[in-house]
Short mmCIF file of C-alpha atoms and ligand atoms in Angstrom, two decimals:
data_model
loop_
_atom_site.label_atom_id
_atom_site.label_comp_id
_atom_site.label_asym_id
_atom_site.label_seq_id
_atom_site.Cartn_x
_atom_site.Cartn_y
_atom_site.Cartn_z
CA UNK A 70 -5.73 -5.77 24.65
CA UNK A 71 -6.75 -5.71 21.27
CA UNK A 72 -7.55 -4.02 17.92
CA UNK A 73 -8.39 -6.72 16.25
CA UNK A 74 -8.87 -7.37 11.99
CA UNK A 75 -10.90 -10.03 11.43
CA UNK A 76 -10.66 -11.58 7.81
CA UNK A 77 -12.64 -14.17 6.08
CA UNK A 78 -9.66 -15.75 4.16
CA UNK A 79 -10.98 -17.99 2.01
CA UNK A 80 -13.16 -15.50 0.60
CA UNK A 81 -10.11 -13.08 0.49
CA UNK A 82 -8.30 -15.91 -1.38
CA UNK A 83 -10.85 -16.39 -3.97
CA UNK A 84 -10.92 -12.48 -5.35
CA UNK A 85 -7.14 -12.87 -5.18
CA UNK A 86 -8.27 -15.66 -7.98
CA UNK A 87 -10.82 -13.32 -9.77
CA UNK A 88 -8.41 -10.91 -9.74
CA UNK A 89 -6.02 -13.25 -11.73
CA UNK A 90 -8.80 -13.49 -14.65
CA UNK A 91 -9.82 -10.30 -14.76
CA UNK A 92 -6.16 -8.63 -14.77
CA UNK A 93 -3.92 -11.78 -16.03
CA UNK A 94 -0.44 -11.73 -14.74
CA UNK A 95 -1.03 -8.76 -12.62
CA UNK A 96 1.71 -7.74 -10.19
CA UNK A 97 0.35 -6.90 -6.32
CA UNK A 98 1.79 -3.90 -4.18
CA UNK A 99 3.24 -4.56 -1.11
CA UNK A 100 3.90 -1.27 0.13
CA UNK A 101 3.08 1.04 3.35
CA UNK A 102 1.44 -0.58 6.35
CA UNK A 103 0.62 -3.55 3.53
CA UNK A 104 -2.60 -1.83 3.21
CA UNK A 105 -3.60 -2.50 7.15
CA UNK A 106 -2.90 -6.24 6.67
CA UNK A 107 1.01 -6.09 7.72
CA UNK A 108 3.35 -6.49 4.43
CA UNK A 109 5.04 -9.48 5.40
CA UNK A 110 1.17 -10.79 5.58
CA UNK A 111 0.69 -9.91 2.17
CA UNK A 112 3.76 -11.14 1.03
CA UNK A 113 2.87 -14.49 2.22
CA UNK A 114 -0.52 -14.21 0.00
CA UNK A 115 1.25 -13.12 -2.84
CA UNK A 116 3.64 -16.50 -2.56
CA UNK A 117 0.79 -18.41 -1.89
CA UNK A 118 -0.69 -17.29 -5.03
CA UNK A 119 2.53 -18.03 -7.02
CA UNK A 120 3.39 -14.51 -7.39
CA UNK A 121 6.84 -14.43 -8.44
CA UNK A 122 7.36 -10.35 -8.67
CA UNK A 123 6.07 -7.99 -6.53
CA UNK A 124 6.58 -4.48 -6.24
CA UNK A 125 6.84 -2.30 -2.75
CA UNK A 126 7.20 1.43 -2.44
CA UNK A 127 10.59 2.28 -0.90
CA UNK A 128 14.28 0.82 -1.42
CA UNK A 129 13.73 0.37 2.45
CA UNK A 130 10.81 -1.73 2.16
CA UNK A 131 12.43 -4.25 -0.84
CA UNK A 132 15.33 -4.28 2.14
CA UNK A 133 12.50 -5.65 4.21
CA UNK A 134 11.02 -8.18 2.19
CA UNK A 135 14.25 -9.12 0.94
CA UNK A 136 15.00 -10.34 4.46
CA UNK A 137 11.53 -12.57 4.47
CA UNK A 138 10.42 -13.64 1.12
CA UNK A 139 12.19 -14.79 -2.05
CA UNK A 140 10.57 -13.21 -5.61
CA UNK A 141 12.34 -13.29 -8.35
CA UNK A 142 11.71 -9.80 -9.06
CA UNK A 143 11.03 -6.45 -6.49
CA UNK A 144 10.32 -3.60 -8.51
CA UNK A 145 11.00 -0.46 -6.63
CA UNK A 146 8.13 2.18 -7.12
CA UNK A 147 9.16 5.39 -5.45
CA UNK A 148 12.84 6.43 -6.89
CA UNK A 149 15.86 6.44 -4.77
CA UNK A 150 17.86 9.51 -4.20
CA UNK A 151 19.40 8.41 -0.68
CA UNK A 152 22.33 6.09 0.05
CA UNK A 153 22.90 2.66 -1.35
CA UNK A 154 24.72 -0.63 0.22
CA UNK A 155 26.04 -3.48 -0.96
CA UNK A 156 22.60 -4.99 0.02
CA UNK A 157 20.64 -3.04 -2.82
CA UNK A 158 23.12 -5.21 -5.16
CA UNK A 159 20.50 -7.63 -5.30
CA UNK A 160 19.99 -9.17 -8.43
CA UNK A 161 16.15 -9.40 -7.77
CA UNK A 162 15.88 -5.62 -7.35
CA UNK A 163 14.77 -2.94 -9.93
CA UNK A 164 15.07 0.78 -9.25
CA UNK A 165 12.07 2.58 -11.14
CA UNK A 166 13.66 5.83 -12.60
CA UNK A 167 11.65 8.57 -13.85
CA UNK A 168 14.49 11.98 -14.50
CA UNK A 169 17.46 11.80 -14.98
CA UNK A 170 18.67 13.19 -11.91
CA UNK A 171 17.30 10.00 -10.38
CA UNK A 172 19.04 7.54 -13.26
CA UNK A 173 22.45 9.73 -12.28
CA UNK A 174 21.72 9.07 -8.67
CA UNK A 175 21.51 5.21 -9.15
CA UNK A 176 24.04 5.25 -11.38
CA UNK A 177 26.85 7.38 -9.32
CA UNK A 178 26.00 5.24 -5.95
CA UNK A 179 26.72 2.19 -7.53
CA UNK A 180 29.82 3.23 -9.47
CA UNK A 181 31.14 4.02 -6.41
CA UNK A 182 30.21 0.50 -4.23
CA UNK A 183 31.64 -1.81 -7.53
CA UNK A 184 35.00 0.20 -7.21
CA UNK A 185 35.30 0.27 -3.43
CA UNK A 186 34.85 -3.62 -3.66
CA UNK A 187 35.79 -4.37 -7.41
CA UNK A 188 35.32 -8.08 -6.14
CA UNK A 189 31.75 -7.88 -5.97
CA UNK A 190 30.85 -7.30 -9.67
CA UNK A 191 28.97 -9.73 -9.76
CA UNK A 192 29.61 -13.62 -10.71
CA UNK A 193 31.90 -15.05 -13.55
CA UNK A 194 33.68 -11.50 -13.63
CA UNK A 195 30.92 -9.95 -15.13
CA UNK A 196 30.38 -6.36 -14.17
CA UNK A 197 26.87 -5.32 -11.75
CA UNK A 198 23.50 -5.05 -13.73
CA UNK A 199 21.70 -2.29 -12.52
CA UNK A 200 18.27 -3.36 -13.06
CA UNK A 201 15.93 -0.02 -14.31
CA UNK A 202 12.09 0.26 -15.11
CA UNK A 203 11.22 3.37 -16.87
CA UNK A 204 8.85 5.71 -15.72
CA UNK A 205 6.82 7.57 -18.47
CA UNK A 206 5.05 10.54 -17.59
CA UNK A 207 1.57 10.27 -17.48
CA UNK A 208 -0.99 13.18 -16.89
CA UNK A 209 -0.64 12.72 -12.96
CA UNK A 210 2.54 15.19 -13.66
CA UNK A 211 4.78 12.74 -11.14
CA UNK A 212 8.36 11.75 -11.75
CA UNK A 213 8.03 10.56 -15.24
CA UNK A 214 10.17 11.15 -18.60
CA UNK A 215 8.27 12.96 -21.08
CA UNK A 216 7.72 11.05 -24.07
CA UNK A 217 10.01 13.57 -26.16
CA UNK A 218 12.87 12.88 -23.77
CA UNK A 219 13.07 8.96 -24.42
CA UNK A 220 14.85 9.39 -27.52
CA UNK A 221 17.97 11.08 -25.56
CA UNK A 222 17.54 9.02 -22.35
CA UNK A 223 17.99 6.11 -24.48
CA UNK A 224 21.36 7.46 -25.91
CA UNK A 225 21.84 8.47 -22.42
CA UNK A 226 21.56 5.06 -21.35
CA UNK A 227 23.62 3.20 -24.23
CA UNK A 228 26.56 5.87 -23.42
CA UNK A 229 26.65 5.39 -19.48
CA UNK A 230 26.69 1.49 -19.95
CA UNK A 231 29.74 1.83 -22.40
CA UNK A 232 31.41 4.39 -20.47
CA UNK A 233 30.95 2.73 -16.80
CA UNK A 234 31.99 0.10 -14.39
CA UNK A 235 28.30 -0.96 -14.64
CA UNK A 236 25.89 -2.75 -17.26
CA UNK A 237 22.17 -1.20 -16.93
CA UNK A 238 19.45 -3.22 -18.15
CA UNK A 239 16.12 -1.87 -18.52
CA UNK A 240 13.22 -4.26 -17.74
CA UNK A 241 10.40 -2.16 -19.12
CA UNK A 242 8.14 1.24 -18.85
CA UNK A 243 6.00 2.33 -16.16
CA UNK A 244 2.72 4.25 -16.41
CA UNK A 245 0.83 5.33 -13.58
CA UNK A 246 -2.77 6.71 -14.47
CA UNK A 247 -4.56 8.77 -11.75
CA UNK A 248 -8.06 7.64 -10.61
CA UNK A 249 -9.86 9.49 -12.19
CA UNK A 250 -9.99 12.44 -14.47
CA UNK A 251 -8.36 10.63 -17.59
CA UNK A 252 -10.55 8.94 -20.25
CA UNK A 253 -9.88 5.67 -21.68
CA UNK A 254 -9.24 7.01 -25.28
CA UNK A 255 -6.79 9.07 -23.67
CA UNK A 256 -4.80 6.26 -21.73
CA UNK A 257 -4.73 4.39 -24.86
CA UNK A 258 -3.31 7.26 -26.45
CA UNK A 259 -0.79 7.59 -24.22
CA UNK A 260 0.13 3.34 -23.94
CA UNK A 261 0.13 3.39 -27.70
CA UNK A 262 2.84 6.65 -28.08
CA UNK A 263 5.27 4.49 -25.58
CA UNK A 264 4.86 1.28 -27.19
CA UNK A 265 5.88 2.81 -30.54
CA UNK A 266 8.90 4.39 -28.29
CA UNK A 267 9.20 1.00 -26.36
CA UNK A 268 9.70 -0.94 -29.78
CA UNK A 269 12.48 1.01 -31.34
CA UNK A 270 14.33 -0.12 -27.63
CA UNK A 271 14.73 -3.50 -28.76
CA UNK A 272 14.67 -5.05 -25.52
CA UNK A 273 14.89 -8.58 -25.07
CA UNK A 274 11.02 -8.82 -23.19
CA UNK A 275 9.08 -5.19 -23.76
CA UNK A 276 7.19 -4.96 -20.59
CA UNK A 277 4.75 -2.23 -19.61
CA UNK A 278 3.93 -1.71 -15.86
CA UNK A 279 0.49 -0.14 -15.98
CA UNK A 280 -1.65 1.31 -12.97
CA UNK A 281 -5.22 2.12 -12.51
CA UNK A 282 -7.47 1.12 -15.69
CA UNK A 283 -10.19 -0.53 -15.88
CA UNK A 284 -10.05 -4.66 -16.91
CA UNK A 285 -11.71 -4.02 -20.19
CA UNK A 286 -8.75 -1.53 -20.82
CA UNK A 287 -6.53 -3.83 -20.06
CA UNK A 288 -7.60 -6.75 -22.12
CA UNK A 289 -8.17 -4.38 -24.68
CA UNK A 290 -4.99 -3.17 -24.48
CA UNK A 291 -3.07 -7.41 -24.08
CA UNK A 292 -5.17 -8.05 -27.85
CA UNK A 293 -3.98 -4.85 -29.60
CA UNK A 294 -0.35 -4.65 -28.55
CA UNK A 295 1.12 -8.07 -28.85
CA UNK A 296 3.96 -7.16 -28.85
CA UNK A 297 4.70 -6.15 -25.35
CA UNK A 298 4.12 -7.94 -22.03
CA UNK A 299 1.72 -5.86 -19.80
CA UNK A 300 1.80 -6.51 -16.24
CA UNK A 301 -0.71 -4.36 -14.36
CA UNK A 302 -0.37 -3.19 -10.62
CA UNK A 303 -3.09 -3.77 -8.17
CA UNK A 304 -2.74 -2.17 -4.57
CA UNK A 305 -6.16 -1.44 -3.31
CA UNK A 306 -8.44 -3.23 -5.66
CA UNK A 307 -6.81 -6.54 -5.19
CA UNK A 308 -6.16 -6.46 -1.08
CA UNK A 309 -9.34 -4.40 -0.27
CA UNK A 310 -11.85 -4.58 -3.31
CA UNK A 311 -14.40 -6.06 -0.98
CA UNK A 312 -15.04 -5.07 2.51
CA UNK A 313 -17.07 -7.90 3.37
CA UNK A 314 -14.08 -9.75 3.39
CA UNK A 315 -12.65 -8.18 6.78
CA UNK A 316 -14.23 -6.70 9.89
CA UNK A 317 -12.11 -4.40 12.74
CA UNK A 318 -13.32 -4.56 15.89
CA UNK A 319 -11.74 -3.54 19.49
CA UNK A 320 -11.97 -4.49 22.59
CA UNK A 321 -13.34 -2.75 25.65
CA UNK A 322 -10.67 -2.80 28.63
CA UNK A 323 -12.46 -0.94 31.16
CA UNK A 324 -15.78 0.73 31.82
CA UNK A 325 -15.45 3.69 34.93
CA UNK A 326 -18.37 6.07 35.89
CA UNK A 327 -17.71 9.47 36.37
CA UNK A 328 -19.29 12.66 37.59
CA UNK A 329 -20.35 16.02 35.62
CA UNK A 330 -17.47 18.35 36.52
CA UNK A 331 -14.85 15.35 37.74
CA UNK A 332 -11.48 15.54 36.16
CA UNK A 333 -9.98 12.98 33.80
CA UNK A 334 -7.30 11.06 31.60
CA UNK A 335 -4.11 13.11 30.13
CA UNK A 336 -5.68 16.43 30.21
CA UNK A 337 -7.90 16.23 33.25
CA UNK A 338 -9.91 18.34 31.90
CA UNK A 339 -13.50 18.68 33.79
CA UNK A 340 -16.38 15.76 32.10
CA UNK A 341 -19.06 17.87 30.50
CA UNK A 342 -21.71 15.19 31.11
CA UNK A 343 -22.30 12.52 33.83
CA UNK A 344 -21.70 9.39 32.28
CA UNK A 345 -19.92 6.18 31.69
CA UNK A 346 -16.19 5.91 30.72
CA UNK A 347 -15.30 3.37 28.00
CA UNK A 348 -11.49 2.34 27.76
CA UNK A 349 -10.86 0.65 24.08
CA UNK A 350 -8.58 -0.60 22.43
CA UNK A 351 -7.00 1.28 19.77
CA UNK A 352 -5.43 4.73 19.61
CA UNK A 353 -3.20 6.74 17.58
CA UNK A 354 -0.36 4.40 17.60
CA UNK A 355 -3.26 2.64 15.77
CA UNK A 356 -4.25 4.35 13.43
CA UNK A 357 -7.40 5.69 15.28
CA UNK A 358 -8.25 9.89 15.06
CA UNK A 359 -5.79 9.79 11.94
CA UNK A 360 -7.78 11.31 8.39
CA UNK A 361 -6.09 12.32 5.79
CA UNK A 362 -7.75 15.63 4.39
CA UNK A 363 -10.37 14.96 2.20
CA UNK A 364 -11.27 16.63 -1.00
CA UNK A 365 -14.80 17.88 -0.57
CA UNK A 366 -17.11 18.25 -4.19
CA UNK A 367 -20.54 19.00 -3.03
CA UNK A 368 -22.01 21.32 -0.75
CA UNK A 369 -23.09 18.44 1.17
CA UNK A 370 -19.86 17.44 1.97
CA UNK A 371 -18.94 21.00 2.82
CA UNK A 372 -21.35 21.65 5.64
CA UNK A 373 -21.08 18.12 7.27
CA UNK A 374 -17.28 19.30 7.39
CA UNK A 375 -18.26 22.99 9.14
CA UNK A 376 -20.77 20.83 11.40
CA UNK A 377 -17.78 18.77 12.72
CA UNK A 378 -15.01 21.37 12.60
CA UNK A 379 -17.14 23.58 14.92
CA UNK A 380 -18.17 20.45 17.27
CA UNK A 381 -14.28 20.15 17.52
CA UNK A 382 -13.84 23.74 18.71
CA UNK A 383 -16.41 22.84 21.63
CA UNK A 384 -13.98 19.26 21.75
CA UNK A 385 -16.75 17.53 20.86
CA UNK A 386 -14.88 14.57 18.60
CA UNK A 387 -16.97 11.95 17.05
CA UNK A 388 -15.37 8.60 17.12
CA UNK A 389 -14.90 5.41 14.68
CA UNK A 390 -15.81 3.24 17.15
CA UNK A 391 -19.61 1.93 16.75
CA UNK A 392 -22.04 0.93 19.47
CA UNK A 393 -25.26 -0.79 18.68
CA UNK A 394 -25.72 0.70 15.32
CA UNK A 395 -24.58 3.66 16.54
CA UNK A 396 -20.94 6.26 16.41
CA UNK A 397 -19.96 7.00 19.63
CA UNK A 398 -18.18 10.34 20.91
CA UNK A 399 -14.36 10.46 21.76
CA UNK A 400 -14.44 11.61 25.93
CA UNK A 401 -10.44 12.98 25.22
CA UNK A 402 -7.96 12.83 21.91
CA UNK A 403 -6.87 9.56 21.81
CA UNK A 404 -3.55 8.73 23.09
CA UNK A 405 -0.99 5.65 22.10
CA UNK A 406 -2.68 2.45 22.31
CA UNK A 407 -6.16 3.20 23.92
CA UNK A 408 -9.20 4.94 23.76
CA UNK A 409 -11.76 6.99 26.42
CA UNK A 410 -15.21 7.14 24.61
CA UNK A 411 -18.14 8.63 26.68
CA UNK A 412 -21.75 7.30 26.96
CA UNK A 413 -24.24 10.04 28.79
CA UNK A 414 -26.12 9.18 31.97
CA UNK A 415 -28.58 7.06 30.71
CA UNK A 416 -27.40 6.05 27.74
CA UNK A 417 -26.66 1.78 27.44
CA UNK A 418 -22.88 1.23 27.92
CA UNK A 419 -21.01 -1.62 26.90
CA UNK A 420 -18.77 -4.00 28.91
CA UNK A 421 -15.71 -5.20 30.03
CA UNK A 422 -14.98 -7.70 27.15
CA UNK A 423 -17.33 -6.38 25.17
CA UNK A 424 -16.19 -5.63 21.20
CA UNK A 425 -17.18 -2.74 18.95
CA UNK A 426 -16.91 -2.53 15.96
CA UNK A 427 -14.42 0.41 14.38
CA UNK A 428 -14.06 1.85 11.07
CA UNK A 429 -10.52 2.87 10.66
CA UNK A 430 -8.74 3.69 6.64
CA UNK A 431 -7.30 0.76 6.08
CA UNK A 432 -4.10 2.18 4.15
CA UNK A 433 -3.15 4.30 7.94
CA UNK A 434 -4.48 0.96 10.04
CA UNK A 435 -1.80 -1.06 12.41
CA UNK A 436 -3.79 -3.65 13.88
CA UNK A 437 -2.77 -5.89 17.27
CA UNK A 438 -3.81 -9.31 16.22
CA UNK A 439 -5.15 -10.51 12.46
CA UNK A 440 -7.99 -13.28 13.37
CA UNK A 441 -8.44 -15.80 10.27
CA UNK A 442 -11.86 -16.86 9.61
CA UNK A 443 -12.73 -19.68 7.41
CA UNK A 444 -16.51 -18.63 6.69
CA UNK A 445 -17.65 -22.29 6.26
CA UNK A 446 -16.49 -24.00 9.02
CA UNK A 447 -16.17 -21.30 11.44
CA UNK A 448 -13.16 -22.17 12.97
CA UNK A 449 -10.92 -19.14 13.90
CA UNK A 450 -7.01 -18.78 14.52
CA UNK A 451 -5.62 -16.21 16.00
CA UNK A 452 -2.24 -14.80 15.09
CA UNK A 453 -0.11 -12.02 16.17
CA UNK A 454 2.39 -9.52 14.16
CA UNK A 455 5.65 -11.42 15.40
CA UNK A 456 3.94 -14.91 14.26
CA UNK A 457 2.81 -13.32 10.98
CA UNK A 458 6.92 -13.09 10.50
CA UNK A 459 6.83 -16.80 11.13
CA UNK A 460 3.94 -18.13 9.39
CA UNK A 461 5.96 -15.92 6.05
CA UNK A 462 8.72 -17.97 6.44
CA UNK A 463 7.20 -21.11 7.20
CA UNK A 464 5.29 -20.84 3.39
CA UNK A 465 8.37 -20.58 1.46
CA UNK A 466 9.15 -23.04 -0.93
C1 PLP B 632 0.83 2.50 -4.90
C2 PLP B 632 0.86 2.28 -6.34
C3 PLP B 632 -0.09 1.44 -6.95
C4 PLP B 632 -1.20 0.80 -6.17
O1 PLP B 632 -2.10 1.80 -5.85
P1 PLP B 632 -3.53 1.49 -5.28
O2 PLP B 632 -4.23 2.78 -5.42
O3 PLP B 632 -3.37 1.05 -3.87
O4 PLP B 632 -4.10 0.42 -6.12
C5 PLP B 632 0.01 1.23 -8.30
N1 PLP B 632 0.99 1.80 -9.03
C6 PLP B 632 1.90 2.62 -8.49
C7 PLP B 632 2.96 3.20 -9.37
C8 PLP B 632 1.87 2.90 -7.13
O5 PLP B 632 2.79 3.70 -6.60
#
């Protein structure tokens, strides 16, 4: 049984390389379902490359990749407000704060773990570094300090590191641009007012973390600020810029007939048609039937919308799964791990074996099996989840 991503990884490998000259020393995000590839997948990419930071969304997921891969550096996107452990002591690990509820937070929970084990402030009796990257606001109105904060937080900061049991150290600022919606002359604005903030902080390395513009912003931005290190993110672009690269395809299981009127699967509810039961692979558990809402701009996009909404009322459901060209209809919701399309009397069905192709968003995907292709030579090697965890550790260093 199978859902099945199929990725051409030499090709993959390459943009990885493009991606290097067009966004030099970029940082890749590791976060989520690893953007339908696995993370510890893309972890092993991201040492192959020579990528010596990463960052990953959750204090969880660093805990994860802590456990499989060694980086230098695993910057923490999402701030923490839940518990801490010894664990998150990590000297690799830094905690992006953007209010100062969430610097308090950090700064409280690991207080408290140096003095219940005073032992473990760190080596050669010097106290913990709490490792910080600070997150500016930017007009997605996130977490972020406002720019007419940072002259307090940094007094803020300087008074909590003489007061405490604790040394903070702040490896750079973090902007996160949305989409779309923001001009370029206004993200350079906005880079430019932080810099000048950024400088008077006289850290040892000025680094800027910087999401979503464009490569010509960002060189633009390396030749007229040399005086800060600017280390751009890349989630989607750099794991799924091209979707020639990949393919998903399932697997058909089983193939029944059934009658008009004849009951069936979980709901056995009545079949509206006479037809032919497909069984694939793929369900919920999956990924498959899951959309996030969309945000609909044209009246176009509207009515397609009403078309489907009132199909669903009749539970009529189209499918992602493809036949011949074609999208195929859902027979029931899909359940866990499989599938029930329907193909009408008379319609061409396919076969035991058979494998159709299915479009599924790639950031909600879990697939069964990741099948390597190397374009030229055609040779293919199969791999599951568990030996994905293997084939990690077998590429370290
Ligand atoms: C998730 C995330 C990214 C990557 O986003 P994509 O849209 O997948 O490229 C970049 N920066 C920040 C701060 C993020 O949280």
């Amino acid at each position: 049984m199978s859902l099945t991503l199929y990725l051409n990884r030499r090709e993959w490998f390459q943009h990885l390389e493009v991606m290097e000259e067009r966004y030099p020393d970029y940082v890749p995000v590791i976060k989520g379902n690893g953007y339908g590839f696995g993370n510890g997948y893309l972890a092993d990419a991201a040492l192959h490359k020579g990528k010596r930071s990463v960052c990953v969304g959750t204090v969880e997921e660093a805990r994860e990749l802590e456990q499989a891969g060694s980086f230098d550096e695993i910057l923490i996107l999402t701030p923490v407000l839940t518990e801490l452990t010894y664990e998150d002591m990590a000297d690799n690990r830094v905690f992006t704060v953007g209010s100062s509820a969430q610097l308090d937070h950090l700064i409280r929970s690991f207080e408290s773990l140096c003095q219940g084990q005073p032992s473990i402030w760190g080596r050669n009796g010097e106290p913990f570094c709490l490792s910080v990257l600070i997150k500016c606001q930017s007009p997605m109105k996130r977490y972020g300090f406002p720019l007419e904060e940072a002259g307090r937080l940094r007094s803020l900061l300087t008074e909590s590191t003489q007061s405490s049991s604790l040394r903070i150290q702040v490896k750079g600022f973090s902007i996160h641009f949305p989409q779309t919606g923001v001009s370029d002359g206004e993200k350079e604005r906005l880079v430019a007012d932080w810099i000048r903030e950024a400088v008077e902080w006289k850290l040892p390395t000025p680094r800027l973390f910087i999401s979503h513009v464009s490569s010509s912003l960002y060189a633009k931005l390396r030749k007229n600020h040399l005086e800060i290190q600017f280390a751009m993110r890349l989630g989607t672009e750099l794991w799924l810029h091209d979707k020639s690269f990949f393919e998903t395809k399932s697997t058909v299981l089983d193939v029944k007939s059934v009658q008009k009127g004849e009951r069936f699967g979980y709901k056995q509810q009545p079949a509206k048609k006479s037809g032919t039961l497909v069984f694939v692979s793929g369900g919920t558990a999956n990924g498959v039937g899951l959309e996030a809402p969309v945000a609909t701009r044209s009246l176009k996009d509207r009515l397609k919308l009403t078309a489907f909404w009132l199909l669903s009322l009749v539970n009529r459901h189209l499918s992602p799964y493809t036949y011949q060209g074609k999208r195929t209809w859902f027979a029931e919701p899909p359940h866990m791990q499989t599938s029930v399309l329907l193909f009408p009397e008379g319609s061409k069905a396919p076969e035991v074996g058979e494998e159709l192709p299915v479009t599924l968003r790639m950031t909600t995907a879990h697939f069964d099996q990741c099948v390597e292709r190397e374009s030229e030579e055609k040779t293919e090697e199969k791999i599951s989840q568990s030996q994905v965890a293997d084939r990690h550790l077998n590429a370290l260093p």
